[in-house]
Amino acid sequence: MLYLESINSLTIELTGHCNAKCPQCGRFDIFGDVLTDLPITHLDIDLIKKIPIEKMSSLKAICFNGNYGEPLLHPEIDTILEKFKNLQVHISTNGSLRNNVWWGKLGNIYKNITVTFGIDGLSDTHHLYRRNTSYKKIMENASAFIKNGGKAIWQFIIFKHNEHQIEDAKNISKKLGFEKIKFRYSDRFLKGNSSMVYKNKTFTHVLEKASEQKTIHNLSGAKEGEFYTKKIFKGILKNPIECPWGKEQKIFITHTGIILPCCHMANITAGKSVYKKLFEKIIGSYDKINLKLNNFEEIMKSDVFNELLPNSLRNQPHPNCIEHCSPILSKNKIRVVEDKNLNI
């Protein structure tokens, strides 16, 4: 059974709103339009206040991250940060919101906060993926945060168009005072080595994987232009999976108030994917894990977390669990190797 006392960290998606328009983000369809059934809302501040952190004796960290939203767009962000001032807080952001005055105050007041800035390239390449954000403004904000005592990490997603800038980025990161720069590859090349980018349904450019990158599509043996999922599911649907988030006692809260075992499951809560229907078939109803309808402790004690999901992992894992966490071939397995090789 998953007890409140055993939870080590919470990842909270504060909002479904985002100012950026990253082309591989799950909030968009192939043409860059927001998914029609994605709830664009903020996580209710009252629900956040009801999270029983006083009962979570093992709780070490709160992560404000998300699959669909930019945390700094939540209108009550300052109140939320104050609630968690006695815990280690990690914010993942595109960094282009607010101004350097706000960021300076954040660095000066909160010594418990670490911020990861998503900066995917330099001034001439960053915009090709992290669209609708300003490289110049991000650097100004990050600099103000760091100069006022803030702890900052630079996350750099490597594509073919920015891979030549890795060494320059390392030097800039060191000069500005980032604690570290973390490199990673995109795991969202679904049908091959590239993906098309559109604006207002008009083609603008192609994103290509990094030259040295081995994607799950490559390793599965899928053909260019076809989804890799059939290849990785074949023959491994019934292999047991040990959930990494479960092992680490982590929980994810979506911006709609749904409590889930991980961020990967949160990926399937929008769109008309069969993944979404299969997950609901396992748990019975999303209502059972909705913080608007149940308190946190009731959800942790429910059959969803203590019977249905564990039984699924042992007997016939959800396809999303296979795709991300299979011990044979999965995005998580690839990422562990990549993180080691890219961030020596």
CSV table of C-alpha atoms in Angstrom, one decimal, residues 69-277:
chain,number,residue,atom,x,y,z
A,69,GLY,CA,1.6,23.9,-19.0
A,70,GLU,CA,4.1,26.6,-18.0
A,71,PRO,CA,4.1,26.8,-14.1
A,72,LEU,CA,4.8,30.5,-14.0
A,73,LEU,CA,1.5,31.3,-15.7
A,74,HIS,CA,-0.4,30.3,-12.6
A,75,PRO,CA,-1.9,33.5,-11.2
A,76,GLU,CA,-1.2,32.4,-7.6
A,77,ILE,CA,2.4,31.3,-8.1
A,78,ASP,CA,3.8,33.6,-5.4
A,79,THR,CA,1.2,32.2,-2.8
A,80,ILE,CA,2.1,28.6,-3.9
A,81,LEU,CA,5.8,29.1,-3.5
A,82,GLU,CA,5.2,30.5,0.0
A,83,LYS,CA,3.2,27.4,1.0
A,84,PHE,CA,6.2,25.2,0.2
A,85,LYS,CA,9.0,27.4,1.5
A,86,ASN,CA,10.1,24.8,4.0
A,87,LEU,CA,10.7,22.1,1.3
A,88,GLN,CA,13.1,21.8,-1.6
A,89,VAL,CA,11.3,23.2,-4.6
A,90,HIS,CA,12.2,22.6,-8.2
A,91,ILE,CA,10.7,24.7,-11.0
A,92,SER,CA,11.0,23.7,-14.7
A,93,THR,CA,10.3,26.7,-17.0
A,94,ASN,CA,10.9,28.1,-20.4
A,95,GLY,CA,12.0,31.2,-18.5
A,96,SER,CA,10.6,33.8,-20.8
A,97,LEU,CA,7.8,35.0,-18.5
A,98,ARG,CA,7.9,37.8,-15.8
A,99,ASN,CA,10.8,40.2,-15.8
A,100,ASN,CA,14.3,40.4,-14.3
A,101,VAL,CA,13.0,42.3,-11.2
A,102,TRP,CA,10.6,39.4,-10.3
A,103,TRP,CA,13.4,36.9,-11.0
A,104,GLY,CA,15.9,38.9,-8.9
A,105,LYS,CA,13.4,38.8,-6.0
A,106,LEU,CA,12.8,35.1,-6.4
A,107,GLY,CA,16.6,34.4,-6.2
A,108,ASN,CA,17.0,36.7,-3.2
A,109,ILE,CA,14.0,35.5,-1.1
A,110,TYR,CA,13.8,31.8,-1.7
A,111,LYS,CA,17.0,29.8,-1.0
A,112,ASN,CA,15.0,26.5,-1.2
A,113,ILE,CA,14.3,26.9,-4.9
A,114,THR,CA,16.2,25.5,-7.9
A,115,VAL,CA,15.1,26.5,-11.4
A,116,THR,CA,15.7,24.6,-14.6
A,117,PHE,CA,15.5,26.9,-17.6
A,118,GLY,CA,14.7,25.2,-20.9
A,119,ILE,CA,17.1,26.8,-23.4
A,120,ASP,CA,17.5,24.7,-26.5
A,121,GLY,CA,20.3,26.4,-28.4
A,122,LEU,CA,21.7,29.9,-28.6
A,123,SER,CA,20.3,33.1,-30.0
A,124,ASP,CA,20.1,31.9,-33.6
A,125,THR,CA,18.7,28.4,-32.9
A,126,HIS,CA,16.7,28.4,-29.7
A,127,HIS,CA,13.5,29.6,-31.4
A,128,LEU,CA,13.4,26.7,-33.8
A,129,TYR,CA,12.1,24.5,-31.1
A,130,ARG,CA,11.2,26.7,-28.1
A,131,ARG,CA,8.8,28.8,-30.2
A,132,ASN,CA,7.1,32.0,-28.9
A,133,THR,CA,9.9,32.6,-26.3
A,134,SER,CA,12.7,35.1,-26.4
A,135,TYR,CA,16.3,33.9,-25.9
A,136,LYS,CA,17.4,37.4,-24.9
A,137,LYS,CA,14.7,37.7,-22.2
A,138,ILE,CA,15.4,34.2,-20.8
A,139,MET,CA,19.0,35.0,-20.4
A,140,GLU,CA,18.2,38.3,-18.7
A,141,ASN,CA,15.8,36.6,-16.3
A,142,ALA,CA,18.2,33.7,-15.6
A,143,SER,CA,21.1,36.2,-15.0
A,144,ALA,CA,19.0,38.2,-12.5
A,145,PHE,CA,18.0,35.1,-10.7
A,146,ILE,CA,21.5,33.8,-10.4
A,147,LYS,CA,23.1,37.2,-9.4
A,148,ASN,CA,20.6,37.4,-6.5
A,149,GLY,CA,21.6,34.0,-5.1
A,150,GLY,CA,19.3,31.7,-7.1
A,151,LYS,CA,20.3,28.2,-8.1
A,152,ALA,CA,19.8,27.6,-11.8
A,153,ILE,CA,20.2,24.7,-14.2
A,154,TRP,CA,20.3,25.0,-18.0
A,155,GLN,CA,18.5,22.2,-19.8
A,156,PHE,CA,19.5,22.0,-23.5
A,157,ILE,CA,17.6,19.6,-25.8
A,158,ILE,CA,20.0,18.6,-28.6
A,159,PHE,CA,18.7,18.5,-32.2
A,160,LYS,CA,20.7,18.5,-35.4
A,161,HIS,CA,20.3,22.2,-35.8
A,162,ASN,CA,21.9,23.1,-32.5
A,163,GLU,CA,24.4,20.2,-31.8
A,164,HIS,CA,27.3,22.3,-33.0
A,165,GLN,CA,26.6,24.8,-30.2
A,166,ILE,CA,27.2,22.4,-27.2
A,167,GLU,CA,30.7,23.7,-26.3
A,168,ASP,CA,29.6,27.3,-26.7
A,169,ALA,CA,26.6,26.7,-24.4
A,170,LYS,CA,28.9,25.1,-21.8
A,171,ASN,CA,31.1,28.2,-21.8
A,172,ILE,CA,28.1,30.6,-21.6
A,173,SER,CA,26.6,28.5,-18.8
A,174,LYS,CA,29.8,28.7,-16.7
A,175,LYS,CA,30.2,32.4,-17.4
A,176,LEU,CA,26.6,33.2,-16.2
A,177,GLY,CA,26.8,31.1,-13.1
A,178,PHE,CA,24.5,28.2,-13.8
A,179,GLU,CA,25.1,25.4,-11.4
A,180,LYS,CA,25.2,23.0,-14.4
A,181,ILE,CA,24.1,22.5,-17.9
A,182,LYS,CA,22.2,19.3,-18.6
A,183,PHE,CA,22.0,18.0,-22.2
A,184,ARG,CA,19.4,15.6,-23.4
A,185,TYR,CA,17.9,14.3,-26.7
A,186,SER,CA,14.2,14.7,-27.7
A,187,ASP,CA,12.4,11.4,-27.2
A,188,ARG,CA,9.5,12.6,-29.4
A,189,PHE,CA,10.5,11.4,-32.9
A,190,LEU,CA,7.5,9.2,-33.3
A,191,LYS,CA,7.8,8.1,-36.9
A,192,GLY,CA,11.4,8.4,-37.9
A,193,ASN,CA,14.4,10.7,-37.8
A,194,SER,CA,12.6,14.0,-38.3
A,195,SER,CA,9.3,15.7,-37.8
A,196,MET,CA,7.5,18.5,-39.7
A,197,VAL,CA,6.8,21.9,-38.1
A,198,TYR,CA,3.8,23.9,-39.0
A,199,LYS,CA,2.4,27.4,-38.2
A,200,ASN,CA,-1.2,28.1,-39.0
A,201,LYS,CA,-1.3,24.8,-40.9
A,202,THR,CA,1.6,26.1,-43.1
A,203,PHE,CA,4.8,24.1,-43.2
A,204,THR,CA,7.8,26.1,-41.8
A,205,HIS,CA,10.7,23.8,-41.2
A,206,VAL,CA,11.9,20.3,-40.3
A,207,LEU,CA,13.2,19.2,-36.9
A,208,GLU,CA,15.9,16.5,-37.2
A,209,LYS,CA,17.3,14.3,-34.5
A,210,ALA,CA,20.9,14.8,-33.4
A,211,SER,CA,23.5,13.1,-35.5
A,212,GLU,CA,24.7,10.7,-32.7
A,213,GLN,CA,21.2,10.0,-31.3
A,214,LYS,CA,19.7,6.5,-31.3
A,215,THR,CA,15.9,7.0,-30.9
A,216,ILE,CA,13.5,4.3,-29.7
A,217,HIS,CA,12.2,4.4,-33.3
A,218,ASN,CA,15.7,3.4,-34.6
A,219,LEU,CA,16.2,0.7,-32.0
A,220,SER,CA,12.8,-0.8,-32.5
A,221,GLY,CA,13.5,-1.5,-36.1
A,222,ALA,CA,10.4,0.5,-37.3
A,223,LYS,CA,10.5,1.8,-40.8
A,224,GLU,CA,10.7,5.5,-41.6
A,225,GLY,CA,7.2,6.9,-41.6
A,226,GLU,CA,5.6,4.3,-39.3
A,227,PHE,CA,5.0,4.4,-35.6
A,228,TYR,CA,7.4,2.4,-33.4
A,229,THR,CA,4.8,1.3,-30.9
A,230,LYS,CA,3.8,-2.0,-32.7
A,231,LYS,CA,7.4,-3.1,-32.7
A,232,ILE,CA,8.1,-2.5,-29.1
A,233,PHE,CA,4.8,-4.0,-27.9
A,234,LYS,CA,5.1,-7.2,-29.9
A,235,GLY,CA,6.2,-10.0,-27.6
A,236,ILE,CA,6.7,-7.9,-24.4
A,237,LEU,CA,3.1,-6.9,-23.5
A,238,LYS,CA,3.1,-9.4,-20.6
A,239,ASN,CA,6.6,-8.7,-19.2
A,240,PRO,CA,6.4,-7.4,-15.7
A,241,ILE,CA,7.5,-3.8,-15.2
A,242,GLU,CA,8.9,-2.2,-12.0
A,243,CYS,CA,7.6,1.3,-12.0
A,244,PRO,CA,10.5,3.8,-11.4
A,245,TRP,CA,8.2,6.4,-9.9
A,246,GLY,CA,6.6,3.8,-7.6
A,247,LYS,CA,10.1,2.6,-6.5
A,248,GLU,CA,11.1,6.2,-5.7
A,249,GLN,CA,7.7,6.9,-4.0
A,250,LYS,CA,6.8,9.9,-6.3
A,251,ILE,CA,3.4,11.1,-7.3
A,252,PHE,CA,2.1,13.4,-10.1
A,253,ILE,CA,-0.8,15.8,-9.9
A,254,THR,CA,-2.3,17.1,-13.1
A,255,HIS,CA,-3.6,20.7,-13.6
A,256,THR,CA,-7.1,19.2,-13.6
A,257,GLY,CA,-6.6,17.7,-10.1
A,258,ILE,CA,-6.1,14.1,-11.2
A,259,ILE,CA,-3.5,12.2,-9.1
A,260,LEU,CA,-1.4,9.8,-11.2
A,261,PRO,CA,1.5,7.5,-10.6
A,262,CYS,CA,3.8,9.4,-13.0
A,263,CYS,CA,4.2,12.2,-15.6
A,264,HIS,CA,4.1,9.6,-18.4
A,265,MET,CA,0.5,8.6,-17.5
A,266,ALA,CA,-0.4,12.3,-17.5
A,267,ASN,CA,0.6,12.4,-21.2
A,268,ILE,CA,-2.5,10.3,-22.1
A,269,THR,CA,-5.1,12.5,-20.3
A,270,ALA,CA,-5.7,14.7,-23.4
A,271,GLY,CA,-6.5,13.8,-27.0
A,272,LYS,CA,-8.5,10.8,-28.2
A,273,SER,CA,-5.8,8.2,-27.8
A,274,VAL,CA,-6.6,4.6,-27.3
A,275,TYR,CA,-4.1,4.8,-24.4
A,276,LYS,CA,-6.5,7.0,-22.5
A,277,LYS,CA,-9.3,4.5,-22.9
